[in-house]
Tab-separated table of C-alpha atoms in Angstrom:
chain	number	residue	atom	x	y	z
Y	1	MET	CA	0.000	0.000	0.000
Y	2	THR	CA	1.278	3.429	-0.881
Y	3	THR	CA	0.000	6.869	-0.015
Y	4	LEU	CA	-0.250	9.477	-2.746
Y	5	ARG	CA	-0.272	12.933	-1.193
Y	6	PRO	CA	0.839	16.524	-1.747
Y	7	LEU	CA	4.484	17.226	-1.025
Y	8	ALA	CA	5.130	18.879	2.347
Y	9	VAL	CA	8.088	21.223	2.780
Y	10	ASP	CA	9.872	18.831	5.161
Y	11	ASP	CA	9.731	16.111	2.473
Y	12	LEU	CA	12.547	18.013	0.748
Y	13	PHE	CA	14.815	16.739	3.524
Y	14	ARG	CA	13.604	13.150	3.144
Y	15	PHE	CA	13.859	12.331	-0.549
Y	16	ASN	CA	17.557	11.536	-0.881
Y	17	ASN	CA	16.710	7.903	-1.678
Y	18	VAL	CA	14.887	9.215	-4.758
Y	19	ASN	CA	17.138	12.105	-5.800
Y	20	LEU	CA	20.533	10.454	-5.390
Y	21	ASP	CA	19.778	8.055	-8.244
Y	22	GLU	CA	21.921	8.734	-11.322
Y	23	LEU	CA	18.870	8.792	-13.609
Y	24	THR	CA	17.115	11.553	-11.643
Y	25	GLU	CA	17.526	15.216	-12.514
Y	26	THR	CA	17.979	17.198	-9.318
Y	27	TYR	CA	17.485	20.878	-8.613
Y	28	ASN	CA	18.391	23.287	-5.835
Y	29	GLN	CA	16.124	23.884	-2.838
Y	30	SER	CA	14.870	27.250	-4.094
Y	31	PHE	CA	13.698	25.644	-7.346
Y	32	TYR	CA	11.653	23.027	-5.465
Y	33	LEU	CA	10.254	25.694	-3.137
Y	34	GLN	CA	9.259	27.900	-6.072
Y	35	TYR	CA	7.272	25.053	-7.602
Y	36	LEU	CA	5.738	24.151	-4.276
Y	37	SER	CA	4.625	27.726	-3.587
Y	38	THR	CA	3.376	28.431	-7.120
Y	39	TRP	CA	1.809	25.088	-8.135
Y	40	PRO	CA	1.328	23.095	-4.892
Y	41	GLU	CA	-1.304	20.781	-6.373
Y	42	TYR	CA	1.182	19.725	-9.075
Y	43	PHE	CA	3.804	18.490	-6.591
Y	44	GLN	CA	2.885	15.016	-5.295
Y	45	VAL	CA	4.797	12.275	-3.494
Y	46	GLN	CA	4.217	8.582	-2.962
Y	47	GLU	CA	5.025	7.347	0.502
Y	48	ALA	CA	5.605	3.753	1.627
Y	49	PRO	CA	3.903	2.389	4.760
Y	50	ASP	CA	7.213	2.714	6.635
Y	51	GLY	CA	7.401	6.445	5.802
Y	52	ARG	CA	10.047	6.292	3.056
Y	53	LEU	CA	9.377	8.381	-0.016
Y	54	MET	CA	8.993	6.162	-3.053
Y	55	GLY	CA	8.792	8.800	-5.768
Y	56	TYR	CA	7.444	12.172	-6.737
Y	57	ILE	CA	6.095	14.237	-9.582
Y	58	MET	CA	6.564	17.950	-10.010
Y	59	GLY	CA	4.702	19.997	-12.582
Y	60	LYS	CA	3.352	23.394	-13.446
Y	61	VAL	CA	0.762	25.210	-15.517
Y	62	GLU	CA	1.807	26.869	-18.767
Y	63	GLY	CA	-0.250	29.227	-20.919
Y	64	LYS	CA	-2.779	31.985	-20.397
Y	65	GLY	CA	-6.541	32.212	-20.128
Y	66	THR	CA	-8.253	29.226	-21.689
Y	67	ASP	CA	-5.140	28.284	-23.681
Y	68	TRP	CA	-3.126	26.428	-21.017
Y	69	HIS	CA	-1.855	22.963	-20.184
Y	70	GLY	CA	-0.170	21.040	-17.405
Y	71	HIS	CA	3.559	20.464	-17.790
Y	72	VAL	CA	5.596	17.686	-16.148
Y	73	THR	CA	8.912	19.055	-14.894
Y	74	ALA	CA	10.087	15.893	-13.131
Y	75	VAL	CA	8.776	12.434	-12.380
Y	76	THR	CA	10.979	9.910	-10.622
Y	77	VAL	CA	10.782	6.770	-8.525
Y	78	ALA	CA	13.454	5.479	-6.145
Y	79	PRO	CA	15.328	2.468	-7.599
Y	80	GLU	CA	14.039	0.086	-4.922
Y	81	PHE	CA	10.430	0.882	-5.891
Y	82	ARG	CA	10.661	0.762	-9.682
Y	83	ARG	CA	8.602	-1.525	-11.910
Y	84	LEU	CA	5.545	-1.270	-9.637
Y	85	GLY	CA	3.592	1.208	-11.778
Y	86	LEU	CA	4.229	4.136	-9.438
Y	87	ALA	CA	5.230	6.585	-12.182
Y	88	LYS	CA	2.092	5.666	-14.118
Y	89	THR	CA	-0.003	6.473	-11.041
Y	90	LEU	CA	1.812	9.773	-10.554
Y	91	MET	CA	1.273	10.732	-14.208
Y	92	LYS	CA	-2.415	9.803	-14.118
Y	93	ASN	CA	-2.883	11.902	-10.992
Y	94	LEU	CA	-1.196	14.906	-12.611
Y	95	GLU	CA	-3.422	14.514	-15.675
Y	96	ASP	CA	-6.508	14.440	-13.447
Y	97	ILE	CA	-5.348	17.538	-11.585
Y	98	SER	CA	-4.733	19.354	-14.887
Y	99	GLU	CA	-8.237	18.598	-16.054
Y	100	ASN	CA	-10.086	19.270	-12.808
Y	101	VAL	CA	-8.274	22.078	-10.976
């Protein structure tokens, strides 16, 4: 069982198991905080029952007025949790948020 929830600020200090993977693009703290403050609904994490972060998705809105779309900036899953369909779940959730928010 995993929990899909919005990223909390203190999660930024807990996602080394995800971000230290060589396939994951990493950013500085101010970049993550900018996304979190501007598009909080587009920044989601998946958490394991033991509290470890399994992966996250970070996105934003681009465009103006009625001509806009959701944009995925980063989606990544920790190596120990890959091949479980977590990224697919994160992407589906971001698509739903883009359509409904």
